[in-house]
PDB file of C-alpha atoms in Angstrom:
ATOM      1  CA  UNK Z   1       4.461 -49.968 -57.064  1.00  0.00           C
ATOM      2  CA  UNK Z   2       7.898 -50.880 -55.735  1.00  0.00           C
ATOM      3  CA  UNK Z   3      10.339 -52.151 -56.727  1.00  0.00           C
ATOM      4  CA  UNK Z   4      10.833 -50.051 -59.874  1.00  0.00           C
ATOM      5  CA  UNK Z   5      13.078 -51.108 -62.739  1.00  0.00           C
ATOM      6  CA  UNK Z   6      16.565 -49.560 -62.862  1.00  0.00           C
ATOM      7  CA  UNK Z   7      17.392 -46.546 -65.016  1.00  0.00           C
ATOM      8  CA  UNK Z   8      19.711 -48.787 -67.038  1.00  0.00           C
ATOM      9  CA  UNK Z   9      16.778 -51.063 -67.917  1.00  0.00           C
ATOM     10  CA  UNK Z  10      14.536 -48.083 -68.690  1.00  0.00           C
ATOM     11  CA  UNK Z  11      17.075 -46.833 -71.222  1.00  0.00           C
ATOM     12  CA  UNK Z  12      17.386 -50.295 -72.775  1.00  0.00           C
ATOM     13  CA  UNK Z  13      13.594 -50.544 -73.071  1.00  0.00           C
ATOM     14  CA  UNK Z  14      13.394 -47.072 -74.640  1.00  0.00           C
ATOM     15  CA  UNK Z  15      16.069 -47.958 -77.213  1.00  0.00           C
ATOM     16  CA  UNK Z  16      14.278 -51.219 -78.018  1.00  0.00           C
ATOM     17  CA  UNK Z  17      11.057 -49.275 -78.552  1.00  0.00           C
ATOM     18  CA  UNK Z  18      12.783 -46.901 -80.983  1.00  0.00           C
ATOM     19  CA  UNK Z  19      12.727 -43.839 -78.721  1.00  0.00           C
ATOM     20  CA  UNK Z  20      15.212 -41.155 -79.840  1.00  0.00           C
ATOM     21  CA  UNK Z  21      17.100 -40.402 -76.627  1.00  0.00           C
ATOM     22  CA  UNK Z  22      18.466 -37.084 -77.896  1.00  0.00           C
ATOM     23  CA  UNK Z  23      15.005 -35.727 -78.714  1.00  0.00           C
ATOM     24  CA  UNK Z  24      13.050 -33.294 -76.573  1.00  0.00           C
ATOM     25  CA  UNK Z  25      12.959 -29.598 -75.742  1.00  0.00           C
ATOM     26  CA  UNK Z  26      16.149 -27.561 -75.649  1.00  0.00           C
ATOM     27  CA  UNK Z  27      16.143 -23.995 -74.358  1.00  0.00           C
ATOM     28  CA  UNK Z  28      17.646 -21.421 -76.716  1.00  0.00           C
ATOM     29  CA  UNK Z  29      19.670 -18.408 -75.567  1.00  0.00           C
ATOM     30  CA  UNK Z  30      17.840 -15.336 -76.938  1.00  0.00           C
ATOM     31  CA  UNK Z  31      20.724 -12.910 -76.335  1.00  0.00           C
ATOM     32  CA  UNK Z  32      24.074 -12.743 -78.129  1.00  0.00           C
ATOM     33  CA  UNK Z  33      26.756 -14.407 -76.030  1.00  0.00           C
ATOM     34  CA  UNK Z  34      29.098 -11.462 -75.584  1.00  0.00           C
ATOM     35  CA  UNK Z  35      29.763 -11.410 -71.812  1.00  0.00           C
ATOM     36  CA  UNK Z  36      32.958 -13.011 -70.528  1.00  0.00           C
ATOM     37  CA  UNK Z  37      31.709 -14.796 -67.400  1.00  0.00           C
ATOM     38  CA  UNK Z  38      34.758 -16.295 -65.727  1.00  0.00           C
ATOM     39  CA  UNK Z  39      36.124 -17.399 -69.086  1.00  0.00           C
ATOM     40  CA  UNK Z  40      32.815 -18.505 -70.679  1.00  0.00           C
ATOM     41  CA  UNK Z  41      30.866 -16.360 -73.163  1.00  0.00           C
ATOM     42  CA  UNK Z  42      27.238 -15.985 -72.010  1.00  0.00           C
ATOM     43  CA  UNK Z  43      24.250 -13.855 -72.949  1.00  0.00           C
ATOM     44  CA  UNK Z  44      24.214 -12.292 -69.461  1.00  0.00           C
ATOM     45  CA  UNK Z  45      27.109 -11.303 -67.194  1.00  0.00           C
ATOM     46  CA  UNK Z  46      26.228 -13.926 -64.566  1.00  0.00           C
ATOM     47  CA  UNK Z  47      25.374 -17.588 -64.100  1.00  0.00           C
ATOM     48  CA  UNK Z  48      22.525 -18.859 -61.918  1.00  0.00           C
ATOM     49  CA  UNK Z  49      23.969 -21.812 -60.011  1.00  0.00           C
ATOM     50  CA  UNK Z  50      20.979 -22.894 -57.931  1.00  0.00           C
ATOM     51  CA  UNK Z  51      17.451 -22.116 -56.795  1.00  0.00           C
ATOM     52  CA  UNK Z  52      17.452 -20.253 -53.501  1.00  0.00           C
ATOM     53  CA  UNK Z  53      14.933 -19.692 -50.713  1.00  0.00           C
ATOM     54  CA  UNK Z  54      11.219 -19.245 -51.336  1.00  0.00           C
ATOM     55  CA  UNK Z  55       9.689 -16.467 -49.218  1.00  0.00           C
ATOM     56  CA  UNK Z  56       5.964 -16.652 -48.475  1.00  0.00           C
ATOM     57  CA  UNK Z  57       3.390 -14.427 -46.794  1.00  0.00           C
ATOM     58  CA  UNK Z  58       1.027 -16.315 -44.492  1.00  0.00           C
ATOM     59  CA  UNK Z  59      -2.415 -15.567 -43.079  1.00  0.00           C
ATOM     60  CA  UNK Z  60      -1.398 -17.680 -40.085  1.00  0.00           C
ATOM     61  CA  UNK Z  61       2.369 -18.008 -39.573  1.00  0.00           C
ATOM     62  CA  UNK Z  62       2.028 -20.594 -36.792  1.00  0.00           C
ATOM     63  CA  UNK Z  63      -0.274 -22.877 -38.785  1.00  0.00           C
ATOM     64  CA  UNK Z  64       1.944 -22.646 -41.873  1.00  0.00           C
ATOM     65  CA  UNK Z  65       5.036 -23.256 -39.773  1.00  0.00           C
ATOM     66  CA  UNK Z  66       3.399 -26.326 -38.255  1.00  0.00           C
ATOM     67  CA  UNK Z  67       2.820 -27.788 -41.730  1.00  0.00           C
ATOM     68  CA  UNK Z  68       6.348 -27.263 -43.041  1.00  0.00           C
ATOM     69  CA  UNK Z  69       8.055 -28.192 -39.760  1.00  0.00           C
ATOM     70  CA  UNK Z  70       5.887 -31.012 -38.378  1.00  0.00           C
ATOM     71  CA  UNK Z  71       4.517 -32.554 -41.595  1.00  0.00           C
ATOM     72  CA  UNK Z  72       7.257 -31.948 -44.175  1.00  0.00           C
ATOM     73  CA  UNK Z  73      10.200 -32.005 -41.764  1.00  0.00           C
ATOM     74  CA  UNK Z  74      11.753 -28.579 -42.306  1.00  0.00           C
ATOM     75  CA  UNK Z  75      14.024 -27.399 -39.460  1.00  0.00           C
ATOM     76  CA  UNK Z  76      13.628 -23.957 -37.918  1.00  0.00           C
ATOM     77  CA  UNK Z  77      16.978 -22.157 -38.108  1.00  0.00           C
ATOM     78  CA  UNK Z  78      16.035 -18.748 -36.791  1.00  0.00           C
ATOM     79  CA  UNK Z  79      13.176 -16.416 -35.972  1.00  0.00           C
ATOM     80  CA  UNK Z  80      13.289 -12.640 -36.342  1.00  0.00           C
ATOM     81  CA  UNK Z  81      10.987  -9.969 -34.958  1.00  0.00           C
ATOM     82  CA  UNK Z  82      10.895  -7.217 -37.576  1.00  0.00           C
ATOM     83  CA  UNK Z  83       8.889  -4.221 -36.356  1.00  0.00           C
ATOM     84  CA  UNK Z  84       6.541  -6.550 -34.516  1.00  0.00           C
ATOM     85  CA  UNK Z  85       6.264  -9.003 -37.423  1.00  0.00           C
ATOM     86  CA  UNK Z  86       7.268 -12.606 -36.712  1.00  0.00           C
ATOM     87  CA  UNK Z  87       9.500 -13.959 -39.487  1.00  0.00           C
ATOM     88  CA  UNK Z  88      10.552 -17.631 -39.462  1.00  0.00           C
ATOM     89  CA  UNK Z  89      13.416 -19.160 -41.471  1.00  0.00           C
ATOM     90  CA  UNK Z  90      13.529 -22.903 -42.149  1.00  0.00           C
ATOM     91  CA  UNK Z  91      16.112 -25.215 -43.720  1.00  0.00           C
ATOM     92  CA  UNK Z  92      16.323 -28.749 -45.107  1.00  0.00           C
ATOM     93  CA  UNK Z  93      20.116 -29.074 -45.293  1.00  0.00           C
ATOM     94  CA  UNK Z  94      23.130 -27.054 -44.162  1.00  0.00           C
ATOM     95  CA  UNK Z  95      22.041 -23.756 -45.739  1.00  0.00           C
ATOM     96  CA  UNK Z  96      20.658 -21.202 -43.299  1.00  0.00           C
ATOM     97  CA  UNK Z  97      17.203 -21.349 -44.875  1.00  0.00           C
ATOM     98  CA  UNK Z  98      15.384 -22.818 -47.837  1.00  0.00           C
ATOM     99  CA  UNK Z  99      12.057 -21.203 -46.968  1.00  0.00           C
ATOM    100  CA  UNK Z 100      10.969 -18.122 -45.055  1.00  0.00           C
ATOM    101  CA  UNK Z 101       7.517 -17.343 -43.648  1.00  0.00           C
ATOM    102  CA  UNK Z 102       6.232 -13.820 -43.051  1.00  0.00           C
ATOM    103  CA  UNK Z 103       2.892 -12.462 -41.797  1.00  0.00           C
ATOM    104  CA  UNK Z 104       0.545 -11.078 -44.421  1.00  0.00           C
ATOM    105  CA  UNK Z 105       0.592  -7.713 -42.627  1.00  0.00           C
ATOM    106  CA  UNK Z 106       4.177  -7.210 -43.815  1.00  0.00           C
ATOM    107  CA  UNK Z 107       3.221  -7.404 -47.491  1.00  0.00           C
ATOM    108  CA  UNK Z 108       2.143  -3.795 -47.979  1.00  0.00           C
ATOM    109  CA  UNK Z 109       4.991  -2.497 -45.820  1.00  0.00           C
ATOM    110  CA  UNK Z 110       7.653  -3.810 -48.208  1.00  0.00           C
ATOM    111  CA  UNK Z 111       5.716  -3.044 -51.388  1.00  0.00           C
ATOM    112  CA  UNK Z 112       5.072  -6.629 -52.519  1.00  0.00           C
ATOM    113  CA  UNK Z 113       2.210  -7.507 -54.877  1.00  0.00           C
ATOM    114  CA  UNK Z 114      -1.090  -7.092 -53.059  1.00  0.00           C
ATOM    115  CA  UNK Z 115      -2.716 -10.139 -54.683  1.00  0.00           C
ATOM    116  CA  UNK Z 116       0.087 -12.635 -54.132  1.00  0.00           C
ATOM    117  CA  UNK Z 117       1.384 -14.648 -51.200  1.00  0.00           C
ATOM    118  CA  UNK Z 118       4.862 -14.694 -52.704  1.00  0.00           C
ATOM    119  CA  UNK Z 119       7.329 -12.328 -51.051  1.00  0.00           C
ATOM    120  CA  UNK Z 120      10.263 -13.357 -53.263  1.00  0.00           C
ATOM    121  CA  UNK Z 121      11.829 -16.240 -55.138  1.00  0.00           C
ATOM    122  CA  UNK Z 122      15.621 -16.370 -54.830  1.00  0.00           C
ATOM    123  CA  UNK Z 123      18.377 -17.558 -57.151  1.00  0.00           C
ATOM    124  CA  UNK Z 124      22.037 -17.885 -56.256  1.00  0.00           C
ATOM    125  CA  UNK Z 125      24.775 -16.601 -58.572  1.00  0.00           C
ATOM    126  CA  UNK Z 126      28.288 -17.996 -58.816  1.00  0.00           C
ATOM    127  CA  UNK Z 127      30.178 -15.253 -56.977  1.00  0.00           C
ATOM    128  CA  UNK Z 128      30.133 -11.688 -55.694  1.00  0.00           C
ATOM    129  CA  UNK Z 129      31.476 -10.144 -58.916  1.00  0.00           C
ATOM    130  CA  UNK Z 130      28.706 -11.794 -60.910  1.00  0.00           C
ATOM    131  CA  UNK Z 131      26.164 -10.510 -58.403  1.00  0.00           C
ATOM    132  CA  UNK Z 132      27.378  -6.951 -58.925  1.00  0.00           C
ATOM    133  CA  UNK Z 133      27.375  -7.478 -62.689  1.00  0.00           C
ATOM    134  CA  UNK Z 134      23.816  -8.823 -62.544  1.00  0.00           C
ATOM    135  CA  UNK Z 135      22.564  -5.760 -60.658  1.00  0.00           C
ATOM    136  CA  UNK Z 136      24.193  -3.468 -63.227  1.00  0.00           C
ATOM    137  CA  UNK Z 137      22.798  -5.570 -66.088  1.00  0.00           C
ATOM    138  CA  UNK Z 138      19.203  -5.404 -64.846  1.00  0.00           C
ATOM    139  CA  UNK Z 139      19.485  -1.671 -64.239  1.00  0.00           C
ATOM    140  CA  UNK Z 140      20.680  -1.238 -67.828  1.00  0.00           C
ATOM    141  CA  UNK Z 141      17.639  -3.234 -68.971  1.00  0.00           C
ATOM    142  CA  UNK Z 142      15.364  -0.788 -67.140  1.00  0.00           C
ATOM    143  CA  UNK Z 143      14.355  -3.177 -64.363  1.00  0.00           C
ATOM    144  CA  UNK Z 144      13.453  -1.900 -60.919  1.00  0.00           C
ATOM    145  CA  UNK Z 145      15.899  -2.938 -58.191  1.00  0.00           C
ATOM    146  CA  UNK Z 146      14.834  -2.848 -54.545  1.00  0.00           C
ATOM    147  CA  UNK Z 147      16.959  -2.892 -51.412  1.00  0.00           C
ATOM    148  CA  UNK Z 148      15.186  -4.398 -48.415  1.00  0.00           C
ATOM    149  CA  UNK Z 149      16.190  -4.512 -44.725  1.00  0.00           C
ATOM    150  CA  UNK Z 150      18.748  -7.263 -43.917  1.00  0.00           C
ATOM    151  CA  UNK Z 151      16.590  -8.445 -41.007  1.00  0.00           C
ATOM    152  CA  UNK Z 152      14.237  -9.988 -43.585  1.00  0.00           C
ATOM    153  CA  UNK Z 153      16.855 -12.383 -44.964  1.00  0.00           C
ATOM    154  CA  UNK Z 154      19.372 -13.418 -42.253  1.00  0.00           C
ATOM    155  CA  UNK Z 155      22.075 -15.743 -43.523  1.00  0.00           C
ATOM    156  CA  UNK Z 156      22.429 -13.768 -46.767  1.00  0.00           C
ATOM    157  CA  UNK Z 157      24.511 -10.616 -46.867  1.00  0.00           C
ATOM    158  CA  UNK Z 158      24.894  -8.852 -50.239  1.00  0.00           C
ATOM    159  CA  UNK Z 159      21.714  -9.184 -52.259  1.00  0.00           C
ATOM    160  CA  UNK Z 160      19.274  -7.336 -54.505  1.00  0.00           C
ATOM    161  CA  UNK Z 161      15.594  -7.780 -55.355  1.00  0.00           C
ATOM    162  CA  UNK Z 162      14.661  -7.415 -59.035  1.00  0.00           C
ATOM    163  CA  UNK Z 163      11.036  -6.746 -59.968  1.00  0.00           C
ATOM    164  CA  UNK Z 164       9.964  -9.072 -62.780  1.00  0.00           C
ATOM    165  CA  UNK Z 165       7.376  -8.214 -65.500  1.00  0.00           C
ATOM    166  CA  UNK Z 166       4.570  -9.615 -63.298  1.00  0.00           C
ATOM    167  CA  UNK Z 167       5.528  -7.412 -60.360  1.00  0.00           C
ATOM    168  CA  UNK Z 168       7.050 -10.258 -58.355  1.00  0.00           C
ATOM    169  CA  UNK Z 169      10.403  -9.968 -56.584  1.00  0.00           C
ATOM    170  CA  UNK Z 170      13.345 -12.125 -57.645  1.00  0.00           C
ATOM    171  CA  UNK Z 171      16.136 -12.138 -55.079  1.00  0.00           C
ATOM    172  CA  UNK Z 172      19.720 -12.335 -56.355  1.00  0.00           C
ATOM    173  CA  UNK Z 173      22.482 -13.407 -53.985  1.00  0.00           C
ATOM    174  CA  UNK Z 174      25.819 -15.227 -54.002  1.00  0.00           C
ATOM    175  CA  UNK Z 175      26.400 -16.372 -50.395  1.00  0.00           C
ATOM    176  CA  UNK Z 176      24.324 -18.346 -47.919  1.00  0.00           C
ATOM    177  CA  UNK Z 177      25.431 -18.993 -44.349  1.00  0.00           C
ATOM    178  CA  UNK Z 178      26.046 -22.676 -43.615  1.00  0.00           C
ATOM    179  CA  UNK Z 179      24.772 -24.283 -40.404  1.00  0.00           C
ATOM    180  CA  UNK Z 180      27.284 -26.591 -38.705  1.00  0.00           C
ATOM    181  CA  UNK Z 181      27.147 -29.763 -36.635  1.00  0.00           C
ATOM    182  CA  UNK Z 182      25.503 -28.070 -33.639  1.00  0.00           C
ATOM    183  CA  UNK Z 183      22.538 -26.859 -35.721  1.00  0.00           C
ATOM    184  CA  UNK Z 184      22.978 -23.233 -34.670  1.00  0.00           C
ATOM    185  CA  UNK Z 185      23.208 -20.241 -37.011  1.00  0.00           C
ATOM    186  CA  UNK Z 186      25.949 -17.652 -36.697  1.00  0.00           C
ATOM    187  CA  UNK Z 187      25.121 -15.018 -34.042  1.00  0.00           C
ATOM    188  CA  UNK Z 188      23.833 -11.817 -35.606  1.00  0.00           C
ATOM    189  CA  UNK Z 189      26.698  -9.748 -34.188  1.00  0.00           C
ATOM    190  CA  UNK Z 190      29.244 -11.950 -36.019  1.00  0.00           C
ATOM    191  CA  UNK Z 191      27.625 -11.618 -39.425  1.00  0.00           C
ATOM    192  CA  UNK Z 192      28.987  -9.361 -42.124  1.00  0.00           C
ATOM    193  CA  UNK Z 193      27.708  -5.805 -41.761  1.00  0.00           C
ATOM    194  CA  UNK Z 194      26.026  -4.764 -44.993  1.00  0.00           C
ATOM    195  CA  UNK Z 195      24.442  -1.492 -46.079  1.00  0.00           C
ATOM    196  CA  UNK Z 196      21.699  -2.288 -48.632  1.00  0.00           C
ATOM    197  CA  UNK Z 197      22.519  -0.693 -51.975  1.00  0.00           C
ATOM    198  CA  UNK Z 198      26.218  -0.249 -51.175  1.00  0.00           C
ATOM    199  CA  UNK Z 199      28.526  -2.477 -53.235  1.00  0.00           C
ATOM    200  CA  UNK Z 200      32.223  -2.592 -52.224  1.00  0.00           C
ATOM    201  CA  UNK Z 201      34.718  -3.379 -54.981  1.00  0.00           C
ATOM    202  CA  UNK Z 202      35.650  -6.653 -53.258  1.00  0.00           C
ATOM    203  CA  UNK Z 203      34.702  -8.524 -50.082  1.00  0.00           C
ATOM    204  CA  UNK Z 204      36.674 -10.893 -47.871  1.00  0.00           C
ATOM    205  CA  UNK Z 205      35.767 -14.571 -47.708  1.00  0.00           C
ATOM    206  CA  UNK Z 206      33.956 -15.846 -44.630  1.00  0.00           C
ATOM    207  CA  UNK Z 207      34.829 -19.139 -42.893  1.00  0.00           C
ATOM    208  CA  UNK Z 208      31.928 -20.884 -44.680  1.00  0.00           C
ATOM    209  CA  UNK Z 209      32.140 -19.067 -48.031  1.00  0.00           C
ATOM    210  CA  UNK Z 210      33.180 -22.243 -49.853  1.00  0.00           C
ATOM    211  CA  UNK Z 211      31.191 -24.723 -47.800  1.00  0.00           C
ATOM    212  CA  UNK Z 212      27.883 -26.370 -48.617  1.00  0.00           C
ATOM    213  CA  UNK Z 213      26.893 -28.094 -51.853  1.00  0.00           C
ATOM    214  CA  UNK Z 214      29.339 -27.070 -54.637  1.00  0.00           C
ATOM    215  CA  UNK Z 215      28.241 -26.045 -58.117  1.00  0.00           C
ATOM    216  CA  UNK Z 216      29.958 -28.457 -60.493  1.00  0.00           C
ATOM    217  CA  UNK Z 217      28.946 -26.706 -63.712  1.00  0.00           C
ATOM    218  CA  UNK Z 218      28.689 -26.241 -66.521  1.00  0.00           C
ATOM    219  CA  UNK Z 219      28.817 -22.435 -66.713  1.00  0.00           C
ATOM    220  CA  UNK Z 220      27.559 -22.366 -70.275  1.00  0.00           C
TER     221      UNK Z 220
END
């Protein structure tokens, strides 16, 4: 029931009850921290800075879209017709999309798990160099890397899909297009032209490269 007590009062109550505030679970790094990641030693040559879009296969794209758009309030940013498959991209803030919906018929065509409705789960890395380092790292670890058509993830340019031990795809990326005051995405012809699997040494910044919610750290 509302109103709830403040966090300040919750902490006071916990201290009065003898709760050890520093207790609890702490994740341990299983790898030696030998990679210099922008001045911080980490166990991997990259830092995940945020959770990215969730991509789902749907038996009924329109019904699923209706739920996320009309019930939960997601905003449709863009729709793409990929080889006759309707793909819908939805956002909840300024990023191009937080969720993407695809027809189930596309699942076999891209080689996704046959018993799962998950196309991919994405994570954003700190920058382009870390993205390249991550791809090289996973290849060295023997992981399968897939390059998929850019039409399936508009708003993201350089990216790679890593196959996890369960056969699911984890999408790695470092840039997400930001939607401005008019609510319109960048026209496709003005987006960066990317060849999947080709990694230039460096890339130029885009007008919105440093826009959106910043990652304030820490790196390690």
